[in-house]
mmCIF file of C-alpha atoms in Angstrom:
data_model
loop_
_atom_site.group_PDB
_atom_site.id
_atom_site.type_symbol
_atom_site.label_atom_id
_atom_site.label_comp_id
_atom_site.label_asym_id
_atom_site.label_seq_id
_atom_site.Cartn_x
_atom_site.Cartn_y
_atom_site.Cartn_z
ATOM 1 C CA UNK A 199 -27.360 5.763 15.111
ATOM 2 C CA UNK A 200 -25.543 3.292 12.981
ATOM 3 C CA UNK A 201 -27.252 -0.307 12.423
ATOM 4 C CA UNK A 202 -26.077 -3.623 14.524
ATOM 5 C CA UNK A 203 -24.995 -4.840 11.217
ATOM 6 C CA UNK A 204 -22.977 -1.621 10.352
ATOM 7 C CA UNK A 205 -21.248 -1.513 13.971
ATOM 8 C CA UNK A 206 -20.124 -5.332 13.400
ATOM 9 C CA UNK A 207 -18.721 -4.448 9.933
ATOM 10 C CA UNK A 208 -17.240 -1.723 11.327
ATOM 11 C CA UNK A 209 -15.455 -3.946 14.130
ATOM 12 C CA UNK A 210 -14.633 -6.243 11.213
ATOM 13 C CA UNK A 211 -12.783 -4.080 9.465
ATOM 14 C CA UNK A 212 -10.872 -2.343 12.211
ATOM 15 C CA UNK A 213 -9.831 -5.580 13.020
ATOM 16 C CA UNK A 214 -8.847 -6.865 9.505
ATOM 17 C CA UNK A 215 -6.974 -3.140 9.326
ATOM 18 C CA UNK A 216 -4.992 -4.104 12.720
ATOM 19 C CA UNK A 217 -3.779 -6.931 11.526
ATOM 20 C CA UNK A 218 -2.023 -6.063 8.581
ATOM 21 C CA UNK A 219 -0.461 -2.955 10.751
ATOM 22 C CA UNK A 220 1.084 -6.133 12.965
ATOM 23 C CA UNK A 221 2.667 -7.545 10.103
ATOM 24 C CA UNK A 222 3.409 -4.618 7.738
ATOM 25 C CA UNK A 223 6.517 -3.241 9.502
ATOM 26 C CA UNK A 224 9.055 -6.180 8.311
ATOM 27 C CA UNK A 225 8.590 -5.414 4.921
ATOM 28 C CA UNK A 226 8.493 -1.563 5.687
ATOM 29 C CA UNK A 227 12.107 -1.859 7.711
ATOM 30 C CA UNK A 228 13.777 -3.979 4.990
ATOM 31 C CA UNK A 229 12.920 -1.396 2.168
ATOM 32 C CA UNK A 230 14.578 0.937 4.609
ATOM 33 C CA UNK A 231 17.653 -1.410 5.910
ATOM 34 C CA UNK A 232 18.736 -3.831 2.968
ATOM 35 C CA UNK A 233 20.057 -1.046 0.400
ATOM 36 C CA UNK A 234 21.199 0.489 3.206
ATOM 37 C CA UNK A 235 23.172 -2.688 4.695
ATOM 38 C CA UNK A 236 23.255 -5.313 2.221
ATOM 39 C CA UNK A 237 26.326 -6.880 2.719
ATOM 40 C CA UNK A 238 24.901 -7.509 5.835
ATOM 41 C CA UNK A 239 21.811 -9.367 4.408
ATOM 42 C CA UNK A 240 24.262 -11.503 2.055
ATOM 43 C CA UNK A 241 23.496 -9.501 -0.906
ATOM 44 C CA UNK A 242 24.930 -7.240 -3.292
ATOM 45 C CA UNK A 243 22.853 -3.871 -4.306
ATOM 46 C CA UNK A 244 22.005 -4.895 -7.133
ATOM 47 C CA UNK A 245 20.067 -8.162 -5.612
ATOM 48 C CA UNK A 246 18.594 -5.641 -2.798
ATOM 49 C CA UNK A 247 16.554 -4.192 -5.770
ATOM 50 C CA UNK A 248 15.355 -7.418 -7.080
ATOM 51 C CA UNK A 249 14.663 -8.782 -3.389
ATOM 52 C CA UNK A 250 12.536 -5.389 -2.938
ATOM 53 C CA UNK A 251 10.555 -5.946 -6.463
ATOM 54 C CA UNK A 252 9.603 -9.435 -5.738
ATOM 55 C CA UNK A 253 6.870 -9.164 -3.686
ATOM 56 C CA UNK A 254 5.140 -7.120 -6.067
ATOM 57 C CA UNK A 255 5.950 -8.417 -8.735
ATOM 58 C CA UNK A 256 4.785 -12.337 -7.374
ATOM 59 C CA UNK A 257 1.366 -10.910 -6.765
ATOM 60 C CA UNK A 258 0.778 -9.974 -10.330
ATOM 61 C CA UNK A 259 0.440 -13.603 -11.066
ATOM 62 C CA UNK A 260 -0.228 -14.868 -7.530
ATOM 63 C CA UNK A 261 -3.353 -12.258 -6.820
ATOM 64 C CA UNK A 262 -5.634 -14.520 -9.013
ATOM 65 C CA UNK A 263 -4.895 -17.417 -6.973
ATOM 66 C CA UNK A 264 -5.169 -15.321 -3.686
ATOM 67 C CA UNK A 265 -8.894 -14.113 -4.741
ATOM 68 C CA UNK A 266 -9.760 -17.936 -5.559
ATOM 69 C CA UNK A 267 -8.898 -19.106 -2.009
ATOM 70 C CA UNK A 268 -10.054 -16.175 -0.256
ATOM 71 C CA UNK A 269 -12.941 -16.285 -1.677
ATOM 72 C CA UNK A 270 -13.956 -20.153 -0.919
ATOM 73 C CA UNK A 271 -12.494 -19.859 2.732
ATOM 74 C CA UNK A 272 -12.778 -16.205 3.772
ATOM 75 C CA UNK A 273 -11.212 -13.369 5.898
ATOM 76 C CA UNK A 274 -10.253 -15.638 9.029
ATOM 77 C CA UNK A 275 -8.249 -18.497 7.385
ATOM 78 C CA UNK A 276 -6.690 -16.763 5.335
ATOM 79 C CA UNK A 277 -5.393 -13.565 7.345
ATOM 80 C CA UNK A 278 -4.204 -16.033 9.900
ATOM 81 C CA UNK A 279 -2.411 -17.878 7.056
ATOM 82 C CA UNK A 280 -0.416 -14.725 6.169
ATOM 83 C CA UNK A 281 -0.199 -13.304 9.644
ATOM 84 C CA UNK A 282 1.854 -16.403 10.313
ATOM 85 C CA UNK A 283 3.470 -16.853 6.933
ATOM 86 C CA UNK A 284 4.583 -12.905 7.812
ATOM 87 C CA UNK A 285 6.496 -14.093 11.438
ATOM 88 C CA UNK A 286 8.020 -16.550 8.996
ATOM 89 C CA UNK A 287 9.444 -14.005 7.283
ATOM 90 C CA UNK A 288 10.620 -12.170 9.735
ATOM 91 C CA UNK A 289 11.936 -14.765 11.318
ATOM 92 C CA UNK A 290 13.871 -15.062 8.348
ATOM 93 C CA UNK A 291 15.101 -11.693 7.471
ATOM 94 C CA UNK A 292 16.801 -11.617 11.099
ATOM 95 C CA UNK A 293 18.910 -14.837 10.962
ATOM 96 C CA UNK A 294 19.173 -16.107 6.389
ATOM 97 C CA UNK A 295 21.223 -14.739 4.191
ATOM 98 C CA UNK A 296 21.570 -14.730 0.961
ATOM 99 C CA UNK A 297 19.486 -14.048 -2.323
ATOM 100 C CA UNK A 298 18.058 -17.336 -2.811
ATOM 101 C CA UNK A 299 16.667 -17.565 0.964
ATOM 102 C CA UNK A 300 15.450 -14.007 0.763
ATOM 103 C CA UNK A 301 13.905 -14.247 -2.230
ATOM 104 C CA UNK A 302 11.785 -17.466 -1.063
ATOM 105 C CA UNK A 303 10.948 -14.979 1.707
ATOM 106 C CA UNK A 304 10.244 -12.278 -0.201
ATOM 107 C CA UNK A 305 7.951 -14.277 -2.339
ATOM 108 C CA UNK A 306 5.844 -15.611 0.402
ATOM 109 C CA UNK A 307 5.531 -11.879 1.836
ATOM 110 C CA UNK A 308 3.621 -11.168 -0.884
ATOM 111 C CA UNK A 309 1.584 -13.567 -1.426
ATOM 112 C CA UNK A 310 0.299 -12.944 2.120
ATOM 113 C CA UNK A 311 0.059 -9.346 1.316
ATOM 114 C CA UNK A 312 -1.985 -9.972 -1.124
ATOM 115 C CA UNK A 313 -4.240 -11.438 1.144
ATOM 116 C CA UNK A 314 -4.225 -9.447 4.073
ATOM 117 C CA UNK A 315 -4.448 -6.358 1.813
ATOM 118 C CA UNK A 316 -7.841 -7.948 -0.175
ATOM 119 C CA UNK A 317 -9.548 -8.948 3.054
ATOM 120 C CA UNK A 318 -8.984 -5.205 4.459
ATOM 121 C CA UNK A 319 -10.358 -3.817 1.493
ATOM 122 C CA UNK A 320 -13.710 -5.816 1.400
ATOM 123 C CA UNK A 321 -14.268 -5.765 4.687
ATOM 124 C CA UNK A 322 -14.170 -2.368 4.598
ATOM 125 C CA UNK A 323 -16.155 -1.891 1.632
ATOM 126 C CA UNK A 324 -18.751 -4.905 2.955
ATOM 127 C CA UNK A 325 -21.653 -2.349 3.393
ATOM 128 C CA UNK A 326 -22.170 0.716 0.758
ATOM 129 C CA UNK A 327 -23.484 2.926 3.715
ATOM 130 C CA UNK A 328 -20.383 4.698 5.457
ATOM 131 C CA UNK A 329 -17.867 2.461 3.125
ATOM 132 C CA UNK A 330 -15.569 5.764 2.260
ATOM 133 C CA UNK A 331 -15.128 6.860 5.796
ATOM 134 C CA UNK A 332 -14.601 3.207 7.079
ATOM 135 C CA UNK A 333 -12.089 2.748 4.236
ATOM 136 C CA UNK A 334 -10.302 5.805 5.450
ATOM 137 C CA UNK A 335 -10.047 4.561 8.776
ATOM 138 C CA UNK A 336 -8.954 1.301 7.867
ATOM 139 C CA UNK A 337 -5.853 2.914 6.042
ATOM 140 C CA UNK A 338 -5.352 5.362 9.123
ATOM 141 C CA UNK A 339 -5.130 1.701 11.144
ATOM 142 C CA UNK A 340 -3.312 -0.016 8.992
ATOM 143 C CA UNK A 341 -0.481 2.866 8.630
ATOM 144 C CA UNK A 342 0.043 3.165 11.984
ATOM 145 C CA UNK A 343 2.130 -0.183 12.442
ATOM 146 C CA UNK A 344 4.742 1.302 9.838
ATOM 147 C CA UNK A 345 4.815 4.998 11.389
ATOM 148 C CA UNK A 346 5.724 3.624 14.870
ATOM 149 C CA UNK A 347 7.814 0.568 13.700
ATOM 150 C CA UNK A 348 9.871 2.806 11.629
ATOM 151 C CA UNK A 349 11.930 5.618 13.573
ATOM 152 C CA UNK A 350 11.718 3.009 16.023
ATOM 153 C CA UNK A 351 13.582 0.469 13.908
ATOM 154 C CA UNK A 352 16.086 2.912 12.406
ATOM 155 C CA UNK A 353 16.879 3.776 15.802
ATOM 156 C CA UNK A 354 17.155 0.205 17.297
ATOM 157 C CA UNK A 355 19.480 -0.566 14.091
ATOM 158 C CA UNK A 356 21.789 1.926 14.843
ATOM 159 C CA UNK A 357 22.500 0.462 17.934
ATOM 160 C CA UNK A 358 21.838 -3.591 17.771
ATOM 161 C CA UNK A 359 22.510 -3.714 14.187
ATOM 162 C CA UNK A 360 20.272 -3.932 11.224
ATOM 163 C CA UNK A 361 18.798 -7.636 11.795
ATOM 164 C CA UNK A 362 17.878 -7.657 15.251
ATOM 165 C CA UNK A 363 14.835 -5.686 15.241
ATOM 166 C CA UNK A 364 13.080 -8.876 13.009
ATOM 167 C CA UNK A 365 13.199 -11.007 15.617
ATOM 168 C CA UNK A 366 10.452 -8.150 17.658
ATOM 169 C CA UNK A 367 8.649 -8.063 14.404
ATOM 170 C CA UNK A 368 7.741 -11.776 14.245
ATOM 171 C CA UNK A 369 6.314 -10.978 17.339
ATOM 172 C CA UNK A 370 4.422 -8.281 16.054
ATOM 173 C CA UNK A 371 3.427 -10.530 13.127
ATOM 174 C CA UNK A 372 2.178 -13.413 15.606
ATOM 175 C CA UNK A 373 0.093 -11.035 17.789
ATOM 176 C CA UNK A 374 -1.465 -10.140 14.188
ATOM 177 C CA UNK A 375 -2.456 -14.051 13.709
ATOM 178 C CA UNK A 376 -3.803 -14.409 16.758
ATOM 179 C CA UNK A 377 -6.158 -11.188 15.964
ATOM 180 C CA UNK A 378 -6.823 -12.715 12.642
ATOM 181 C CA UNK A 379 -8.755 -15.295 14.649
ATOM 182 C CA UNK A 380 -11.183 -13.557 15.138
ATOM 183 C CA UNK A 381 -12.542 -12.372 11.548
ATOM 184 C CA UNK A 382 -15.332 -13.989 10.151
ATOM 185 C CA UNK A 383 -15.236 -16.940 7.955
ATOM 186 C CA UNK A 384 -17.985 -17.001 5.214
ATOM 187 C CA UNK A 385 -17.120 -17.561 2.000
ATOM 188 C CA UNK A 386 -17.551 -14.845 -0.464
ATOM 189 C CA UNK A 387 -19.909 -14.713 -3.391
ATOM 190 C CA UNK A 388 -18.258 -13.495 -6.442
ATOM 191 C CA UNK A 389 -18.044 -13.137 -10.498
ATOM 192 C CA UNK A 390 -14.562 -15.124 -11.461
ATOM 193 C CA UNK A 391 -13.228 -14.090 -14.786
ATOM 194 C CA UNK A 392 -12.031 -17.121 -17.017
ATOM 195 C CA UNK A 393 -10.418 -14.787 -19.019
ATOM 196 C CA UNK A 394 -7.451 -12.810 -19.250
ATOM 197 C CA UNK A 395 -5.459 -13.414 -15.221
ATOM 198 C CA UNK A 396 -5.032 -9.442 -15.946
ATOM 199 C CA UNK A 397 -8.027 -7.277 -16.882
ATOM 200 C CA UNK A 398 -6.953 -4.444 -19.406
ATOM 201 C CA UNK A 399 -7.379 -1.917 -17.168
ATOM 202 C CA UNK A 400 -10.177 1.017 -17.313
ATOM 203 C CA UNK A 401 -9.298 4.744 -15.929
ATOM 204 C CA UNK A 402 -9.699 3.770 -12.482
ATOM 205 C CA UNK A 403 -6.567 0.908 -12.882
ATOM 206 C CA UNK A 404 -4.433 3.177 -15.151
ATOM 207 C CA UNK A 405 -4.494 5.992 -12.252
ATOM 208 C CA UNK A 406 -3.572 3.316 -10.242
ATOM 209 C CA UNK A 407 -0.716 2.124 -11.597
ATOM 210 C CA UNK A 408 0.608 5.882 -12.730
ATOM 211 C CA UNK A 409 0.177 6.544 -9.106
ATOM 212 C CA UNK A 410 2.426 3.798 -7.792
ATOM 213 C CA UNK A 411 4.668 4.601 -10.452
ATOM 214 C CA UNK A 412 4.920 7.972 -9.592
ATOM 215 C CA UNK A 413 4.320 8.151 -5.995
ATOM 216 C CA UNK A 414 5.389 4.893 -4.756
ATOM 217 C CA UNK A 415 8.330 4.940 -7.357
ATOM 218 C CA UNK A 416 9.993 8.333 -8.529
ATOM 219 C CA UNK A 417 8.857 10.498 -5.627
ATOM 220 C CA UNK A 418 9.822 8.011 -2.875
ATOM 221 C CA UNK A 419 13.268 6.968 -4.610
ATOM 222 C CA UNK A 420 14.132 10.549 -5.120
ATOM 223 C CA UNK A 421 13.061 11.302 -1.685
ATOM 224 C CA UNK A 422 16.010 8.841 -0.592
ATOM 225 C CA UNK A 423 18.749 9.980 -2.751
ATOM 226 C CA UNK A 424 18.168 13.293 -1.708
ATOM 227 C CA UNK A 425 18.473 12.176 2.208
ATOM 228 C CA UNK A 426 21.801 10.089 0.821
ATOM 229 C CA UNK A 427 22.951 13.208 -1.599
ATOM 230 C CA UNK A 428 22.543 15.751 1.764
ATOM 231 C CA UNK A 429 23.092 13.655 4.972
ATOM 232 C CA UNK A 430 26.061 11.889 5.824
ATOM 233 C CA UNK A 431 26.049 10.313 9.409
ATOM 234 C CA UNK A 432 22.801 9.367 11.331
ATOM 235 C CA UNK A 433 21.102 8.922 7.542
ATOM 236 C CA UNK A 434 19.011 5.790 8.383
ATOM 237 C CA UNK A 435 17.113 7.422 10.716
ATOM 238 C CA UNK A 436 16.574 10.664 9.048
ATOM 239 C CA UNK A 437 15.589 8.217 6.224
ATOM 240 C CA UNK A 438 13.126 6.636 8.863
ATOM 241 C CA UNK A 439 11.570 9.504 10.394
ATOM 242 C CA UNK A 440 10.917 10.918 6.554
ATOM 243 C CA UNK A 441 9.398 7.092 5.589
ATOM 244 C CA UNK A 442 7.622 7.266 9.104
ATOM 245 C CA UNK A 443 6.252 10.679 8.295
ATOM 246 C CA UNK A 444 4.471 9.490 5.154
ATOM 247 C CA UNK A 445 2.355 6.535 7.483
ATOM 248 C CA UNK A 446 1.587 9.450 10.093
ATOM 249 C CA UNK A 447 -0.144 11.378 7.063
ATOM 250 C CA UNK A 448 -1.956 8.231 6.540
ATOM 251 C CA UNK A 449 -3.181 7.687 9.778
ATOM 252 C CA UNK A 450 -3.968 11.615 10.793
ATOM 253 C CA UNK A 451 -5.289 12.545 7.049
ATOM 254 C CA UNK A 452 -6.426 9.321 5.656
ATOM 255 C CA UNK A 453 -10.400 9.226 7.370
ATOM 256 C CA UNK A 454 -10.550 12.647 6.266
ATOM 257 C CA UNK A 455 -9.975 12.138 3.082
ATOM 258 C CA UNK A 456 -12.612 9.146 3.402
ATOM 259 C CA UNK A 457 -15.397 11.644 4.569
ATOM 260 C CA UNK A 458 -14.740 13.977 2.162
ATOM 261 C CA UNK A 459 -15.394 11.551 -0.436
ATOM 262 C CA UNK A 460 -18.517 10.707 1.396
ATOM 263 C CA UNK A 461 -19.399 14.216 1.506
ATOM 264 C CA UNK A 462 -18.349 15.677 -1.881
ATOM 265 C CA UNK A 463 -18.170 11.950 -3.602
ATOM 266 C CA UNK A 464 -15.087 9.870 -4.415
ATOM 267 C CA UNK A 465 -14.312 10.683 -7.880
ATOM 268 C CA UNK A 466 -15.031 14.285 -7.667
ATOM 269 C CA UNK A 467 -12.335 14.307 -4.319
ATOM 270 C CA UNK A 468 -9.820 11.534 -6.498
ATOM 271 C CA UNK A 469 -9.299 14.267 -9.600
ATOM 272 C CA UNK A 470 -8.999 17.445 -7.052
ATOM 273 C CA UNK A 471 -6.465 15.912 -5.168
ATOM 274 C CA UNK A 472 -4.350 14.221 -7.980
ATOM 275 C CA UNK A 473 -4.451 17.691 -9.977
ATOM 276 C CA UNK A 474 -3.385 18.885 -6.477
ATOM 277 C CA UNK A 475 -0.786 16.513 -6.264
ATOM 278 C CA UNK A 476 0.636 17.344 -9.280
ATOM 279 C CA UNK A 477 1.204 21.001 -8.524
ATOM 280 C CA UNK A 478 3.249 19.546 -5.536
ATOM 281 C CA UNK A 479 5.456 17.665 -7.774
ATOM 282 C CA UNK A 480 6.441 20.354 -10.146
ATOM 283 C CA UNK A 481 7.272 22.288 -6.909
ATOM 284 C CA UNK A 482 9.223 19.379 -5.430
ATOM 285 C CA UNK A 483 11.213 19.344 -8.714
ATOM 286 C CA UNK A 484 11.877 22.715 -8.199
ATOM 287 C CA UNK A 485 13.573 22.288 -5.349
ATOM 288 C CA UNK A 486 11.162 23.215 -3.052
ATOM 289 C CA UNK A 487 12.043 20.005 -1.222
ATOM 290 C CA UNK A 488 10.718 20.257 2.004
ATOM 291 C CA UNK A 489 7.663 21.962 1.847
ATOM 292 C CA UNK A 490 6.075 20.287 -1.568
ATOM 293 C CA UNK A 491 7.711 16.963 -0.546
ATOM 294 C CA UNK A 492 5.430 17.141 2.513
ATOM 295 C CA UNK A 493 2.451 18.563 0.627
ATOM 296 C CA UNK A 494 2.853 15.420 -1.635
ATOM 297 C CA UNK A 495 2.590 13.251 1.452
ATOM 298 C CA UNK A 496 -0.403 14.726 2.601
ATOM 299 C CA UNK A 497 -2.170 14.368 -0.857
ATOM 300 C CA UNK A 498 -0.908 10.896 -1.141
ATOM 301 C CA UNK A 499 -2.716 9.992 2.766
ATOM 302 C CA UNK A 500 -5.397 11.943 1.260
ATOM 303 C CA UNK A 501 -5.872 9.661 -1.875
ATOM 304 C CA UNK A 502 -5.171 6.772 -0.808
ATOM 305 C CA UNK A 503 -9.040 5.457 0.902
ATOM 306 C CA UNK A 504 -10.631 7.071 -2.374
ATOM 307 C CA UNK A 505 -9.714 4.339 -4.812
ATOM 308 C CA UNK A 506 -11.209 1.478 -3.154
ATOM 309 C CA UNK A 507 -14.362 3.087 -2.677
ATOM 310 C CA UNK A 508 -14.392 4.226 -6.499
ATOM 311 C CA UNK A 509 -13.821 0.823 -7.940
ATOM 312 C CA UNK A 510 -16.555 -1.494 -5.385
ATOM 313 C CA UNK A 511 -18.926 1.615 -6.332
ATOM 314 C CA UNK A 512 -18.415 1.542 -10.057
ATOM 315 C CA UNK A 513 -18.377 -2.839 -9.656
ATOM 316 C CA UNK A 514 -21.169 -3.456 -6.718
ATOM 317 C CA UNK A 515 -22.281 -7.168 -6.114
ATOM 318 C CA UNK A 516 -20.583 -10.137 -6.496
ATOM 319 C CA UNK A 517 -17.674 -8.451 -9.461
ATOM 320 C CA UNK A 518 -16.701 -6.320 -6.002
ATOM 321 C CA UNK A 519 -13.882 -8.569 -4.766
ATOM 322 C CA UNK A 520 -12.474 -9.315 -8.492
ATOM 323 C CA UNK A 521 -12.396 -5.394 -9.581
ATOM 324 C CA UNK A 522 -10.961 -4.584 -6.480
ATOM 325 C CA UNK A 523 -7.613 -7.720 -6.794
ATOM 326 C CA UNK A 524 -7.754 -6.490 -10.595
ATOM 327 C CA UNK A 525 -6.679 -2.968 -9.495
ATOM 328 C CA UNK A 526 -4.379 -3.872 -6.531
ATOM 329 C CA UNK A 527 -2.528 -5.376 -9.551
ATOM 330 C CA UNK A 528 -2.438 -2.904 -11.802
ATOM 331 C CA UNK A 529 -0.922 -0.520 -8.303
ATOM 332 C CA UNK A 530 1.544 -3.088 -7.921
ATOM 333 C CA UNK A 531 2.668 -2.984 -11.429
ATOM 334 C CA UNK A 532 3.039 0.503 -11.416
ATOM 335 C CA UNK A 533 4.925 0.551 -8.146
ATOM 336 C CA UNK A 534 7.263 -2.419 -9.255
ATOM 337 C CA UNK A 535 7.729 -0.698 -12.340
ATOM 338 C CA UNK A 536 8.378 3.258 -10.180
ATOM 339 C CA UNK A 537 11.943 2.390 -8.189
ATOM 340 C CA UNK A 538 13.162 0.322 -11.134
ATOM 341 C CA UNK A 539 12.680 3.643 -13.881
ATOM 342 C CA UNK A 540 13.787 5.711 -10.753
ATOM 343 C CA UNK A 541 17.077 4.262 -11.090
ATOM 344 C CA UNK A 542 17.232 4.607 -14.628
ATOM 345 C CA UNK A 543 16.497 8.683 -14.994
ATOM 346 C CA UNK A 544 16.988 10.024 -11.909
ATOM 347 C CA UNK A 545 20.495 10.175 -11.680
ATOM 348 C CA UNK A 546 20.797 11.035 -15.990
ATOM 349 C CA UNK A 547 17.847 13.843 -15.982
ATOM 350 C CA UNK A 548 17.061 17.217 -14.150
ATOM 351 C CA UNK A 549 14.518 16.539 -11.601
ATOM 352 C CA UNK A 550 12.228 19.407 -13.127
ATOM 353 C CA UNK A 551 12.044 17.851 -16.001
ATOM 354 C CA UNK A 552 11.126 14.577 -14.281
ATOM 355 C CA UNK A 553 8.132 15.763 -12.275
ATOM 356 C CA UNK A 554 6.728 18.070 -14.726
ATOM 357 C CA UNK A 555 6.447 14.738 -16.704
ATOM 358 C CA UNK A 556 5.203 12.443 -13.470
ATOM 359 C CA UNK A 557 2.875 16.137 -13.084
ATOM 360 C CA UNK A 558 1.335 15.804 -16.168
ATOM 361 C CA UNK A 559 0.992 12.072 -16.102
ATOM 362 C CA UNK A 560 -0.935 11.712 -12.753
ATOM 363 C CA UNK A 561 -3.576 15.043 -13.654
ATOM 364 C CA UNK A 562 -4.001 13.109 -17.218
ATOM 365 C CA UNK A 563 -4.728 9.795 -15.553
ATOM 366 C CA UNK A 564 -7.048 11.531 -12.911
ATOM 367 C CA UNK A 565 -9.009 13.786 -15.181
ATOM 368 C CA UNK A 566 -9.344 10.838 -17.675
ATOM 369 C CA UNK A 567 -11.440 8.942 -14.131
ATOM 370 C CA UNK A 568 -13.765 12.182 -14.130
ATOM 371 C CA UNK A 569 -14.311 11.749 -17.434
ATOM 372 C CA UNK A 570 -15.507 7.600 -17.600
ATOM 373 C CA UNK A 571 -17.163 7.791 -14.455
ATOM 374 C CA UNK A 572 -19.547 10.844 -14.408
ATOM 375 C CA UNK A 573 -19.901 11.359 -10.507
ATOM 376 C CA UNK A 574 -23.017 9.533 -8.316
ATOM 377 C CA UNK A 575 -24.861 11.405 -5.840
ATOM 378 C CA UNK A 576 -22.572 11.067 -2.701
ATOM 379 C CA UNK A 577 -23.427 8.370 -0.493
ATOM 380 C CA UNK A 578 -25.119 9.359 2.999
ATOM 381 C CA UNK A 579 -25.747 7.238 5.949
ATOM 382 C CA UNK A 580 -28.530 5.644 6.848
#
């Protein structure tokens, strides 16, 4: 039977998880909507790409400055902070346009992602006991808000238009503040680096950011052109339903993949599913669309809890909360970086030839984290 203290880190981080599934869904629907509509949004194509980069690309500088606050004030302020600063948003994507205004917006979404996102991730890995299957739970929490909001949204858009459904969303977002509420407040104890704002990053980091490049870059990009290359009428919700379909991996597949890095360990799982992974994409280049594009999905839900638990094992104590913003970072690089080299060889190269390469890449990356970090005995429960 688990501990008081486990149960209340538990509810902790269920809770923290919930909250950022309130809020997610804006940003989710305008990746989905704005290339899709953006003369509706004010903006030409071209500034629908930047608008889409900017979040990510704000919290490679801002995540320093996120860490420093969150950890002098804690998980409550600062999740209720972004929870709200996220209904502003939405608020604004339903009723600005414009790149200047969206980009403001934009910017403050992720900052407050940034936030949300670190204070999921410690609370979940608070406790080393149980901390792989609670962090696959929290991502199974957290990707539900997307998966429903999604075919929903396409749907609504369809019929109301593609703002409309922003105005719910600050809803959502506000509900999320209100849960926020009631997080705890301590501070946080932890090892600030003086140094560099970006640590060069070690094996753990470079998988990382090939992942988001690949994976949250050439695979989801490619995904959409396909839809666009195949489907003419009803697209956006096709679209939806395919986006939607990679959150309900997440949320069925993601705690398994948590305790089967509790069972088997984390790095030991990490490498067997990346090589995995990469088989997948050599068959999605292939043309075997449908059923490697979904075995990438499940791979990807299956991933996804590992990495946190790798990084606040390999950096325990107060260096947790720094190593774990440090690699956030280096994901968000690599998935700013993804949509943007997407653009540039998708359409000029044969898709083979472009996941063999993003193949290669990922099992390289993944077998280089076997390598460093000779696996630990897996955790088990108290």
């Amino acid at each position: 039977m688990p501990g008081t203290a486990t149960i209340i880190t538990n509810r902790h981080s269920s809770r923290a998880a919930l909250t950022l599934a309130l809020c997610a869904p804006a940003d989710t629907l305008l990746y989905l909507l704005l290339p899709m509509h953006p003369s509706v949004f004010g903006v030409t194509l071209a500034q629908a790409g930047v608008l889409l980069a900017a979040n990510r690309l704000v919290r490679i500088g801002g995540y320093r400055h996120v860490v420093r606050y969150y950890a002098k004030f804690g998980d409550r302020p600062v999740c209720v902070l972004a929870s709200s600063a996220a209904a502003l948003c939405a608020f604004g994507y339903a009723t600005l346009s414009g790149f200047w205004w969206l980009l403001v917006l934009r910017l403050v979404w992720g900052l407050s992602f940034a936030g949300l996102n670190l204070s999921t991730q410690v609370l979940a890995t608070s406790e080393p006991s149980g901390a792989a299957r609670r962090a696959g739970r929290s991502r199974a929490v957290f990707a539900l808000g997307p998966m429903i909001a999604l075919p929903i949204g396409a749907s609504l858009s369809m019929r109301f238009g593609p703002r409309a459904i922003f105005f719910l969303l600050c809803i959502t977002s506000l509900i999320g503040a209100l849960l926020a509420r009631n997080l705890p407040s301590d501070a946080h104890e932890m090892t600030l680096d003086s140094g560099r704002r970006i640590r060069w990053p070690d094996s753990v980091a470079a998988w990382s950011f090939i992942e988001g490049v690949i994976l949250d870059g050439l695979f989801i990009v490619g995904l959409s052109l396909e839809t666009q290359k195949h489907i003419g009428n009803g697209a956006v919700l096709v679209a939806g339903s395919l986006l939607a379909l990679r959150y309900a991996s997440e949320v069925l597949l993601s705690p398994f993949g948590g305790r089967a890095a509790h069972r088997w360990g984390s790095v030991r799982m990490l490498v067997i599913f990346s090589l995995m992974s990469g088989l997948a994409l050599i068959g999605y280049g292939s043309y075997w669309l449908v059923p490697c594009g979904a075995a990438v999905l499940i791979l990807r839900a299956l991933q996804l809890p590992l990495v946190m638990t790798v990084v606040a094992q390999r950096h325990p104590g107060h260096e947790r909360i720094q190593a774990l913003a440090s690699n956030s970072v280096w994901r968000d690089i690599g998935a700013g970086v993804g949509p943007l080299l997407a653009g540039i060889v998708l359409p000029i190269s044969a898709p083979s030839m472009v996941y063999s390469v993003a193949a290669i890449s990922l099992s390289v990356s993944a077998i280089a984290c076997g390598l460093q970090y000779g696996e630990k005995a897996p955790e088990r429960s108290a």
